[in-house]
Coordinates of C-alpha atoms in Angstrom, one line a residue:
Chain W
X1 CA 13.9 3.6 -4.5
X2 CA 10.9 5.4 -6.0
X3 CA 8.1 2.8 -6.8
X4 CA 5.3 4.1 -9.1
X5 CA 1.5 2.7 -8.0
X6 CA 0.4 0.0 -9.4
X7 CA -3.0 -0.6 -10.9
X8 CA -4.5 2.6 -10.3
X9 CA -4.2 6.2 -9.0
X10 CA -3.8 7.2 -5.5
X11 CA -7.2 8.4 -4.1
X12 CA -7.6 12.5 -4.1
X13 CA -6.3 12.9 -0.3
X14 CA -3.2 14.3 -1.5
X15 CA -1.9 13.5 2.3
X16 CA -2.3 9.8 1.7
X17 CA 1.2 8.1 1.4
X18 CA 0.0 4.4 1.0
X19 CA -2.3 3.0 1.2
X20 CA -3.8 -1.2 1.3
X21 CA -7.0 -2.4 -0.4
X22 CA -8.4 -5.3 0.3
X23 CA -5.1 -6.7 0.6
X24 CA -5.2 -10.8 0.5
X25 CA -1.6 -12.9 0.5
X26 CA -0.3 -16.3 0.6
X27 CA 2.1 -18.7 -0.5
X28 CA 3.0 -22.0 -1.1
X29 CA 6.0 -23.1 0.4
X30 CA 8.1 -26.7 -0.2
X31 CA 5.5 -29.6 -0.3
X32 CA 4.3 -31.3 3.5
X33 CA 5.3 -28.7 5.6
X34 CA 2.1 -27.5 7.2
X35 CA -0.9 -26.8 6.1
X36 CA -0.6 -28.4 2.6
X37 CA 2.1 -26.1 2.7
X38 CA 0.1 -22.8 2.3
X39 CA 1.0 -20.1 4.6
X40 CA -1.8 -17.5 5.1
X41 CA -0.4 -14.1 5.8
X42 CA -3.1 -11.6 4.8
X43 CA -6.9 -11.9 4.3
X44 CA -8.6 -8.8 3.1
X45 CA -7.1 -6.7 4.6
X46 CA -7.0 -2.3 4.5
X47 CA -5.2 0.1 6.0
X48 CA -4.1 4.1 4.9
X49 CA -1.2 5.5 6.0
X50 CA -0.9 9.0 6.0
X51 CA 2.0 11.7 5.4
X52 CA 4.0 12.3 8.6
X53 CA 2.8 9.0 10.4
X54 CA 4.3 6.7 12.3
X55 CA 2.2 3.4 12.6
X56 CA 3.4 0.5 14.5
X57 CA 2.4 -3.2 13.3
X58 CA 2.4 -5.5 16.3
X59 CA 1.6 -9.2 16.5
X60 CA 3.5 -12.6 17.2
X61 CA 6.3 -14.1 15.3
X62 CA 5.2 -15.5 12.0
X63 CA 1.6 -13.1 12.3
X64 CA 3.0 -12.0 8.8
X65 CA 4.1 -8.7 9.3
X66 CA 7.2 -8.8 7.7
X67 CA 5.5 -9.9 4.9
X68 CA 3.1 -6.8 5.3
X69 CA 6.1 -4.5 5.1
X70 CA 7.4 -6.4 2.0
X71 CA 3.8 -5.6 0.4
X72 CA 4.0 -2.1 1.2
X73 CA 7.7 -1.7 -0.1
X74 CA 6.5 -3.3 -3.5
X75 CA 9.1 -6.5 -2.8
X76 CA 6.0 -8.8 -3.1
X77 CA 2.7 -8.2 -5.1
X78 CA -0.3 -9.4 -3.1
X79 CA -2.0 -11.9 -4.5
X80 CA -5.2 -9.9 -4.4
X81 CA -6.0 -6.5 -3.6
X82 CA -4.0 -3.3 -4.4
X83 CA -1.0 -1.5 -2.6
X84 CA -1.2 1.9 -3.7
X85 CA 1.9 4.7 -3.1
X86 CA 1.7 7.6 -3.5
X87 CA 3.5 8.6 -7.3
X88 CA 7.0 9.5 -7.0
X89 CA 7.3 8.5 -3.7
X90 CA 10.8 6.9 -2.3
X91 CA 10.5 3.9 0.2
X92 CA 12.9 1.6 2.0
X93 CA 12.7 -1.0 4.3
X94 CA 14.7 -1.7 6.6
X95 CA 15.5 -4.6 8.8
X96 CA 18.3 -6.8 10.4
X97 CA 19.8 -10.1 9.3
X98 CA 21.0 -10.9 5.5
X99 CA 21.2 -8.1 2.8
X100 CA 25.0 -7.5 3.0
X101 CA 27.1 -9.5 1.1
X102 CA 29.6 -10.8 3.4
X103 CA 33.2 -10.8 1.4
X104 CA 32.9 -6.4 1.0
X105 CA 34.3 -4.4 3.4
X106 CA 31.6 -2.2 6.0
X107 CA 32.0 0.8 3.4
X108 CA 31.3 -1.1 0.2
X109 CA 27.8 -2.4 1.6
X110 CA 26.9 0.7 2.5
X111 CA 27.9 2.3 -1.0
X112 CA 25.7 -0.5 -2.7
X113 CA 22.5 -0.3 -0.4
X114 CA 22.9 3.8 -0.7
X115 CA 22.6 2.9 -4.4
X116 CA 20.3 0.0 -4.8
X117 CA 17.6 2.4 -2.7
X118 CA 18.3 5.2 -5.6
X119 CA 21.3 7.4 -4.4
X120 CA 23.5 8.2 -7.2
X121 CA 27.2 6.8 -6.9
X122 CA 28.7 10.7 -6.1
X123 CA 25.6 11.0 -3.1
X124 CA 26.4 7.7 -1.8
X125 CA 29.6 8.6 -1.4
X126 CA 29.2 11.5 0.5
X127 CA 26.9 9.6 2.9
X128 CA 29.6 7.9 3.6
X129 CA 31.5 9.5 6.0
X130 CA 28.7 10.3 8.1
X131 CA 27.5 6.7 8.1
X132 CA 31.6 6.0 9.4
X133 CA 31.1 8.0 12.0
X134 CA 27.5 7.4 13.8
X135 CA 28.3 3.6 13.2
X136 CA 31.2 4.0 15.5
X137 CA 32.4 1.4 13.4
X138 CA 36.0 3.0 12.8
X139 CA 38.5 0.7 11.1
X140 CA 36.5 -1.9 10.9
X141 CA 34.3 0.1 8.3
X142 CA 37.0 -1.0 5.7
X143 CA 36.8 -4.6 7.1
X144 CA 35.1 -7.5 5.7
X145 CA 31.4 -7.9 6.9
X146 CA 31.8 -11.6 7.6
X147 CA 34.2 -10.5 10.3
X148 CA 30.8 -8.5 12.4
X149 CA 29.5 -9.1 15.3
X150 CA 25.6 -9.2 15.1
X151 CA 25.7 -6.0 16.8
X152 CA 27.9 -4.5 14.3
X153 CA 26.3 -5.4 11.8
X154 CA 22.9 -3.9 13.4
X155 CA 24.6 -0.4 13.5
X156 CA 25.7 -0.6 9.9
X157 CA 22.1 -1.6 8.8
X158 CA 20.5 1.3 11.3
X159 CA 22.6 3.6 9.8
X160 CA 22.5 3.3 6.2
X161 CA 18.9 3.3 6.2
X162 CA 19.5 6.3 8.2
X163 CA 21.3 8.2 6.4
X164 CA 19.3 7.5 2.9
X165 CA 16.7 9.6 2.7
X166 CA 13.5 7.9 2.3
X167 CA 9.8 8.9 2.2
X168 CA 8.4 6.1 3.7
X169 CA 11.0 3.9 6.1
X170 CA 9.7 1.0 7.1
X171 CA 11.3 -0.4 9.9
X172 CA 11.6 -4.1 11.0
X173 CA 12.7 -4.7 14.5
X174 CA 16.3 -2.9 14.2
X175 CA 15.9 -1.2 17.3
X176 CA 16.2 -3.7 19.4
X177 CA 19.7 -4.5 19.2
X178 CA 22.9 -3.3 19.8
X179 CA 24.7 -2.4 22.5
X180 CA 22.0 -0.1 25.3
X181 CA 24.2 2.8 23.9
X182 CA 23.8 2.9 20.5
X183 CA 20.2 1.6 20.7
X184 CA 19.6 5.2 23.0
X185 CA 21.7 7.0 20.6
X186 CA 19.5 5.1 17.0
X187 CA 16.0 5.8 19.1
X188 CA 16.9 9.6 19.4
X189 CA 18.3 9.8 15.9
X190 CA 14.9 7.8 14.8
X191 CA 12.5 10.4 17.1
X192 CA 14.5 13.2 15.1
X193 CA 12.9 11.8 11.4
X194 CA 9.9 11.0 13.1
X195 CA 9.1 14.3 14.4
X196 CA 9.9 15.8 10.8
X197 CA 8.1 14.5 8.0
X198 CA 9.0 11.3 8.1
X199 CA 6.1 8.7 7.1
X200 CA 7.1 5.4 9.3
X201 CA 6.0 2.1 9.1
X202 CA 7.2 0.0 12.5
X203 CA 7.4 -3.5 13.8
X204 CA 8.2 -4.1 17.0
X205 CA 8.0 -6.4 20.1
X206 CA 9.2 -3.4 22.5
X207 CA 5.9 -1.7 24.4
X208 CA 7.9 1.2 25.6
X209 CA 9.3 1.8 22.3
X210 CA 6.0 1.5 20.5
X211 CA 4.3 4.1 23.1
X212 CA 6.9 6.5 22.9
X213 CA 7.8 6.8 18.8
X214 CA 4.2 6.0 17.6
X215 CA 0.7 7.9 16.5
X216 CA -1.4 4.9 15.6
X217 CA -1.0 0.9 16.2
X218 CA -2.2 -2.2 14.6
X219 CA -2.6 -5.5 15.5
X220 CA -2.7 -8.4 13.0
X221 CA -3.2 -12.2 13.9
X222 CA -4.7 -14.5 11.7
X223 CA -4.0 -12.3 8.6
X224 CA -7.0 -10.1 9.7
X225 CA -6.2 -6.3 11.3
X226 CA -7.7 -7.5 15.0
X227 CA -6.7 -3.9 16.9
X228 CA -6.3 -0.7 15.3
X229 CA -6.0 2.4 17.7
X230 CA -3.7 4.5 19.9
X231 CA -0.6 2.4 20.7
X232 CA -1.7 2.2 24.5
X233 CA -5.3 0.9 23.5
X234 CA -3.9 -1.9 21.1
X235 CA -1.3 -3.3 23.2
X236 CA -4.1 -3.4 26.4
X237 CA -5.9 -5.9 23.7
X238 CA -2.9 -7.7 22.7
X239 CA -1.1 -10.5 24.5
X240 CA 2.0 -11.5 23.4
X241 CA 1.0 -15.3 22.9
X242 CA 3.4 -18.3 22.3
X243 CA 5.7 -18.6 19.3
X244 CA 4.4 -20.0 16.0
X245 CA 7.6 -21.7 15.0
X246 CA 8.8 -19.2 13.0
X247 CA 10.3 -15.9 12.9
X248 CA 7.4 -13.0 10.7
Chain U
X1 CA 15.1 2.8 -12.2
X2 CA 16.9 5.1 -15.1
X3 CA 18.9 3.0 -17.4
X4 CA 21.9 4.9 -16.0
X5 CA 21.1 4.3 -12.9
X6 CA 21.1 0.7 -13.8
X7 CA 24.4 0.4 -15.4
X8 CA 26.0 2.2 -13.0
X9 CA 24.6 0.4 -10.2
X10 CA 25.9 -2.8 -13.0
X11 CA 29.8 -1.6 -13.1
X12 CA 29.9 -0.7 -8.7
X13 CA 28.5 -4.2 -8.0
X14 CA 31.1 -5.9 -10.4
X15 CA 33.9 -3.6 -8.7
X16 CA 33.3 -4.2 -5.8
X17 CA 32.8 -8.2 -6.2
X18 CA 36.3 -8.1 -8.1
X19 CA 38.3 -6.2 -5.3
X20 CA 36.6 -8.3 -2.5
X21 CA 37.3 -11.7 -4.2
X22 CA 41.4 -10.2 -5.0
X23 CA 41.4 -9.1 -1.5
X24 CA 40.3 -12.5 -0.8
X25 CA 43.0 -15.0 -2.7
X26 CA 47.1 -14.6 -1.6
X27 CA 47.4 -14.1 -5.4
X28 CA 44.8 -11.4 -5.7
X29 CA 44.4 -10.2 -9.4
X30 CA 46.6 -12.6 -11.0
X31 CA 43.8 -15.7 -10.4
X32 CA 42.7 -14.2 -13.1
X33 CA 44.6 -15.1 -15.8
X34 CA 46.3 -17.7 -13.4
X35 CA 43.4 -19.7 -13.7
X36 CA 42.3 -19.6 -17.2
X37 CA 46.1 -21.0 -18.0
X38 CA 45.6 -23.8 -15.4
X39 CA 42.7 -25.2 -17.1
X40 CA 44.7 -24.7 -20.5
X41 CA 47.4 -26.1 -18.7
X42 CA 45.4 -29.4 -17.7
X43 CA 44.0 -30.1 -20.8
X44 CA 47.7 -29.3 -22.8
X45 CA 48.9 -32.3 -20.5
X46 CA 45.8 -34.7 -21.2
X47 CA 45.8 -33.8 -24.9
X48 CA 49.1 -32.8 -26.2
X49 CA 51.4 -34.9 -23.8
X50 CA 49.8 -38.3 -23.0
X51 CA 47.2 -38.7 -26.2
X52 CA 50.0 -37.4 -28.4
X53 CA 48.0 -35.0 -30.3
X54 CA 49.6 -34.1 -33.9
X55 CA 48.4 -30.9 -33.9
X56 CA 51.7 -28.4 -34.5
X57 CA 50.3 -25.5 -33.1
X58 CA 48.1 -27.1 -30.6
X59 CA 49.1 -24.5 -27.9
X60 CA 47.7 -21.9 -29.6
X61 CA 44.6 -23.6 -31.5
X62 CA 43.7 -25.1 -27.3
X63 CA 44.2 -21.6 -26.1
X64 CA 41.7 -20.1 -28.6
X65 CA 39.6 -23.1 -27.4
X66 CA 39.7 -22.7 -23.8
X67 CA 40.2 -19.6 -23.2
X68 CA 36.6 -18.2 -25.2
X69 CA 35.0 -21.1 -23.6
X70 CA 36.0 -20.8 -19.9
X71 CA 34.3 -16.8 -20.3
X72 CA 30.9 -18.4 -21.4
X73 CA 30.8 -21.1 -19.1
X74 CA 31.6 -19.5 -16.1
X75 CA 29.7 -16.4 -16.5
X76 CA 27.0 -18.7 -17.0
X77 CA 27.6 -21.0 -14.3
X78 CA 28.4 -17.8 -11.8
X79 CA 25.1 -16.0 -13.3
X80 CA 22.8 -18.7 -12.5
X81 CA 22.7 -18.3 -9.1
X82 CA 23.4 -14.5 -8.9
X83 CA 19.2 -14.2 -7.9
X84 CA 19.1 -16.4 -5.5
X85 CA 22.8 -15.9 -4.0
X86 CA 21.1 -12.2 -3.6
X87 CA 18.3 -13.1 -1.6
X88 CA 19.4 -10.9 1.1
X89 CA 18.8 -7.7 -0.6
X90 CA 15.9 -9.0 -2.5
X91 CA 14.2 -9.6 0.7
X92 CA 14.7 -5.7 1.8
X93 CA 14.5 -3.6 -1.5
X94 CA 12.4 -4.1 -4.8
X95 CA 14.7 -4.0 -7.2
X96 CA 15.1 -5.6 -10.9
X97 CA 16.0 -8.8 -10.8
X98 CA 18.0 -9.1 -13.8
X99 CA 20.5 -6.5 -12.2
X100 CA 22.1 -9.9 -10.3
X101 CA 23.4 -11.4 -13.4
X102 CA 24.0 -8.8 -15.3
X103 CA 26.4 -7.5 -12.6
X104 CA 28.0 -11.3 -12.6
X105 CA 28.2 -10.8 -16.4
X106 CA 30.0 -7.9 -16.0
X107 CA 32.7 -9.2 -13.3
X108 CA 33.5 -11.8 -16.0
X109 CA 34.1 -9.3 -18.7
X110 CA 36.2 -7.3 -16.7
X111 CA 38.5 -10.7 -16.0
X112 CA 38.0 -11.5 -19.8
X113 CA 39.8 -8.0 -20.9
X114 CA 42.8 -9.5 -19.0
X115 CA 42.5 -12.9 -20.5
X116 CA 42.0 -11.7 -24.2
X117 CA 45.0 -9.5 -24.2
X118 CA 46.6 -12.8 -23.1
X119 CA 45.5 -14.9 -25.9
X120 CA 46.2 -12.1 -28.1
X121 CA 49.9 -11.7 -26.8
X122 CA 50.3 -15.9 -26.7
X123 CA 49.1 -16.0 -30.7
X124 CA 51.1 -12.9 -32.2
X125 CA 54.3 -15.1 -29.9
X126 CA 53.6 -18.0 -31.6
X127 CA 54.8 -16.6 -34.9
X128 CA 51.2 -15.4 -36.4
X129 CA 50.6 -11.7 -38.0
X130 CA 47.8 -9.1 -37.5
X131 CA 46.2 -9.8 -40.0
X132 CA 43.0 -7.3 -41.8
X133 CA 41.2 -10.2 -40.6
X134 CA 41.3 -9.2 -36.5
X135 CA 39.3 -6.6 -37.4
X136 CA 36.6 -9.3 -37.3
X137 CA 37.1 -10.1 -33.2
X138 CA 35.0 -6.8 -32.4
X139 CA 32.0 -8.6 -33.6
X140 CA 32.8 -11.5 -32.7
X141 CA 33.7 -10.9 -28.8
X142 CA 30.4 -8.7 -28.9
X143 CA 28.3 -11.9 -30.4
X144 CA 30.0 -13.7 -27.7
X145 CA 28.9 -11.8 -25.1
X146 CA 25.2 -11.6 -25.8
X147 CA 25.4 -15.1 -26.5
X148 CA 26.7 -15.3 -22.8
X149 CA 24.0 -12.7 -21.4
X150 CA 21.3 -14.4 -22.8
X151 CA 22.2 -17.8 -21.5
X152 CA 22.8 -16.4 -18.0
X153 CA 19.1 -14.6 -17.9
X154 CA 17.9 -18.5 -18.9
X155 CA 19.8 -20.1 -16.4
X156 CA 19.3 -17.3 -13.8
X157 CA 15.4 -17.6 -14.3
X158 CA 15.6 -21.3 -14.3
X159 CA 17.2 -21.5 -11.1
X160 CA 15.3 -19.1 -9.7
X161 CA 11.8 -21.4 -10.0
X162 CA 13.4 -24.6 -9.1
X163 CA 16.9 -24.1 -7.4
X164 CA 17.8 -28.1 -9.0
X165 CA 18.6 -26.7 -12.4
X166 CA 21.5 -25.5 -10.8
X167 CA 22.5 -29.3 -11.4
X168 CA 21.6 -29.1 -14.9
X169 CA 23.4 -25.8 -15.9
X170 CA 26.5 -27.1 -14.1
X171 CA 26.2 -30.7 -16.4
X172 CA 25.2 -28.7 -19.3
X173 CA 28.8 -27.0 -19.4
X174 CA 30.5 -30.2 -19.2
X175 CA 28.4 -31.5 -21.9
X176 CA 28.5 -27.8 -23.9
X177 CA 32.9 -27.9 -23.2
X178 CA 32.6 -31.9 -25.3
X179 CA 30.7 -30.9 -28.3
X180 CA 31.7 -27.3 -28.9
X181 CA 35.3 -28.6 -30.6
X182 CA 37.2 -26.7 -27.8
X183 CA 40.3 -29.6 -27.6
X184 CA 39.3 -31.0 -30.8
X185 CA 39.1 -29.6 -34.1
X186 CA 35.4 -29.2 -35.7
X187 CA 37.0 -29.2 -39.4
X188 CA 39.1 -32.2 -38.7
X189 CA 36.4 -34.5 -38.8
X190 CA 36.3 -37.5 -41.5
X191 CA 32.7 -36.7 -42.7
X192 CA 32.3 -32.9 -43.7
X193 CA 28.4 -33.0 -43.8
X194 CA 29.3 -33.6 -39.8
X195 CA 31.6 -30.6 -39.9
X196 CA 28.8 -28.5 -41.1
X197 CA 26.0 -29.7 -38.8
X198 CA 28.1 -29.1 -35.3
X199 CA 28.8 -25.5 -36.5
X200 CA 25.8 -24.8 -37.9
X201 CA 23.7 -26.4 -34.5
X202 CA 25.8 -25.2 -32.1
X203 CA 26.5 -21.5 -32.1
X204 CA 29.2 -22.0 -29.3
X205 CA 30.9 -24.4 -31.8
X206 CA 30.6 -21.9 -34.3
X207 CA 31.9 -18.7 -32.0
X208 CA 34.9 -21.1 -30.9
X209 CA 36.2 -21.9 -34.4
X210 CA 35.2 -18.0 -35.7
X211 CA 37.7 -16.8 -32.9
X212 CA 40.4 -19.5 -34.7
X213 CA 39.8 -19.2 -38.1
X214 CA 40.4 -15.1 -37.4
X215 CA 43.3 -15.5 -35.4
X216 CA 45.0 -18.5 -37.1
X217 CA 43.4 -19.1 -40.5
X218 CA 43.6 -15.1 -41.2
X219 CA 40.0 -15.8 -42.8
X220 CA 37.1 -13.9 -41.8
X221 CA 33.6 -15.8 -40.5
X222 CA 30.2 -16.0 -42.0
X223 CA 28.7 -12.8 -41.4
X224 CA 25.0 -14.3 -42.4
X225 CA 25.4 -17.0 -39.5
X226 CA 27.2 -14.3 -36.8
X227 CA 24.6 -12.0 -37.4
X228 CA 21.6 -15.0 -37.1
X229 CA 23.3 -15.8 -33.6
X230 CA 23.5 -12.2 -32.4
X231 CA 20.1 -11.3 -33.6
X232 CA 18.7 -14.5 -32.1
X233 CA 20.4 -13.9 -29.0
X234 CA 19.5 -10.1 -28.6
X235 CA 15.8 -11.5 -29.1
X236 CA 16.6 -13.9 -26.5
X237 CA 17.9 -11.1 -24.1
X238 CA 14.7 -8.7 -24.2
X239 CA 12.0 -11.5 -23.8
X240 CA 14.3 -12.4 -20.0
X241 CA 14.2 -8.7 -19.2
X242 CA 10.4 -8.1 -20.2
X243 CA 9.8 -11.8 -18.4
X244 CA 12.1 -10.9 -15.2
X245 CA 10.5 -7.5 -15.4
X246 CA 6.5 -8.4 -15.2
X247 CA 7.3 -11.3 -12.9
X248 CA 9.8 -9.3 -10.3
X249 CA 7.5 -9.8 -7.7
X250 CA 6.9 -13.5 -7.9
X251 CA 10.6 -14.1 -8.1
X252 CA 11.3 -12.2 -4.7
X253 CA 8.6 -14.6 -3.4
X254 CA 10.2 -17.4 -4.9
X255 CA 14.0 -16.3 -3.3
X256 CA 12.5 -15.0 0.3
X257 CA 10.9 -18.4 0.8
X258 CA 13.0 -21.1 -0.7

């Protein structure tokens, strides 16, 4: 979907895709959970991202960089600083779990996320096919959703963010599921875009994965950027530490 | 997005929601009407049967009742939960919010077609004439329906903030289906100053007895007041879009973490 920039121009590096300001975000969830119920996610932070880069984002669960990736799709406005995109550029994220509503059949959902992230109806329906057949899906393409497997589901995510041409995909962990198949056959489609044009944004928890698809790395913990670097420097500095109770 | 875009992306999602919930029911496409007449059918045996109503033509005169009424309430009901039943995709793409119950809105309408061609077939049955008068229903359905959008873009908002209103839209049907003279005749009331207050209040009330007076009365409405409830409405309408618009953001946030 093609998100105009928001309080201000782009700066004049023309290669710039997006770019974070002094970015600051928090929010309150329900009353006495923790910490008066304020979650910090980011404090001031700033970051560029530039045409035809792939920049991983790695930290523990709940370091906020879902969040982060939700602020650089336009989803969520930060509650200070600016997230600047490039004019006229198209962005998706894309990520595992919910966003399929569970009564439509494999095909619909795809149709309807082609759509949602600016396809017209006749182009989304020519994706289709294609999306029928990487999936592996077969019948069950025409099957409810609520009757997927989590792996299933993870190809039919994987692939109709694939298959929508974006210009900045932002991906959230949806490499590492599936069957050790289709997760091969998604990492070579993925190296494909990436050795294109492709601007990519990536979370992950897989080292190997980071080092082999990424330029640049960063590490956030404690909403501040705490490693930024090749993807082999940042993860010698970072240690996966325990859990925070919640998933990022 | 392109308005196009936007209505486009409107009529797919309320497709695709009406072939999934057919797909769903042994019944399929006849719930539709099916359960429209159910209601009609309940309140026929409560009214007409054991409180001996002395209506003649009370078949009809509940019909044009229910019928209208069951299109606002559930669009309503359905819409106000259309943002936050869609927190998947708001959690992954940045789009407008309003596009959930708008899309609801439009399921309904589809449903309603079916449902007015009922009513229409039940009345002309029932012995009454086409009158110059039906020309009227175009404006009225259309009244009807931004009547209907702008209560859902409330009650969608609403629930959006703090998911308990859900409680209170639900309730406020109820209360909306006692005082809007759906099983009980507005004009029939002993004090006419009473008459004029509930249809002048209550544009529902008013809509409701519009759609009878055209259909049974052969006697066209008050433009002055139909065009004070559109126009109100329609005002309605594009302060929800402009407010879900600037605030699209903080409504994701609200969704994603609730």
């Amino acid at each position: 979907m093609s998100l105009a920039s928001e309080r201000g121009a782009m700066p004049a590096d023309s290669e710039v895709m997006l770019e974070l300001q002094d970015v600051s975000h928090h929010y309150s969830s329900r009353r006495d959970s923790f910490d008066h119920g304020v979650h910090h996610i980011l404090d001031r932070v700033s970051l560029q991202l530039r045409r035809g880069e792939t920049l991983a984002i790695v930290g523990r669960n709940g370091a906020g960089k879902t969040t982060m990736l939700r602020l650089m799709a336009g989803i969520f406005r930060p509650v200070s600083g600016r997230v600047l995109r490039r004019p006229g550029s198209s962005c998706a994220l894309l990520s595992l779990g919910l966003g399929f509503q569970d009564s439509l059949s494999g095909r619909d959902n795809a149709l309807l996320s082609a759509m949602l992230q600016g396809a017209s109806k006749r182009e989304a329906q020519a994706f289709l096919a294609e999306i029928q057949a990487f999936s592996e899906l077969g019948d069950s393409f025409d099957e409810p959703v609520k009757t997927y497997s989590s792996g299933m589901r993870a190809r039919l995510s994987f692939t109709t963010a694939l298959m929508t041409r974006v210009d900045i995909l932002l991906i959230d962990e949806v490499l590492s599921v599936g069957d050790a198949a289709f997760r091969e056959k998604a990492l070579q489609a993925m190296q494909a875009r990436i050795s294109g044009d492709q601007t990519v944004v990536f979370v992950s928890h897989a080292e190997a994965q980071v080092k082999k698809l990424c330029d640049r790395a960063i590490w956030i913990e404690g909403g501040q950027l705490r490693a930024e670097g090749t993807p082999k420097a940042v993860f010698e500095q970072y240690r996966p530490g325990p859990p925070a109770g919640k998933t990022a | 997005m392109s308005l196009r875009h936007y209505l486009t992306l409107v009529d797919t999602m309320a497709r695709l929601s009406l072939k999934a919930d057919a797909s769903r029911y042994f019944f399929g496409y006849i719930w539709w009407i099916l359960e429209p007449l159910l209601y009609v059918l309940v309140f026929y045996v409560v009214f007409e049967l054991i409180l001996q109503n002395r209506r003649e033509d009370f078949l009809v005169f509940l019909m044009c009742g229910k019928l209208t009424f069951i299109w606002f309430s559930k669009s309503v009901t359905q819409a106000s939960r259309s943002i936050v039943n869609g927190k998947g995709l708001i959690g992954k793409i940045s789009v407008p919010k309003s596009l959930f119950p708008i899309a609801v809105i439009q399921e309904g309408l589809y449903k309603q077609a079916a449902v007015f061609a009922l009513l229409f077939a039940v009345v002309l049955g029932s012995g009454y004439a086409v009158s110059d008068s039906w020309a009227w229903l175009l404006p009225i359905v259309m009244v009807n329906y931004l009547m209907i959008v702008a209560g859902s873009l409330i009650a969608a908002y609403l629930v959006c903030l703090v998911f308990d209103f859900h409680v209170l839209v639900s309730m406020g049907m109820v209360f909306l289906l006692f005082v809007s003279g759906i099983f009980w005749d507005p004009r029939d009331l002993p004090d006419p100053a009473m008459t004029e207050t509930v249809l002048a209040l209550n544009p529902l009330a008013f809509i409701v007895d519009a759609y009878r007076q055209v259909l049974m009365a052969g006697v066209s409405p008050e433009l002055g007041h139909l065009l004070w409830i559109g126009a109100a409405s329609i005002a309605v309408i594009l302060f929800m879009l402009g407010l879900m618009r600037r605030s699209s953001e903080y409504l994701a946030l609200k969704v994603v973490t609730s």
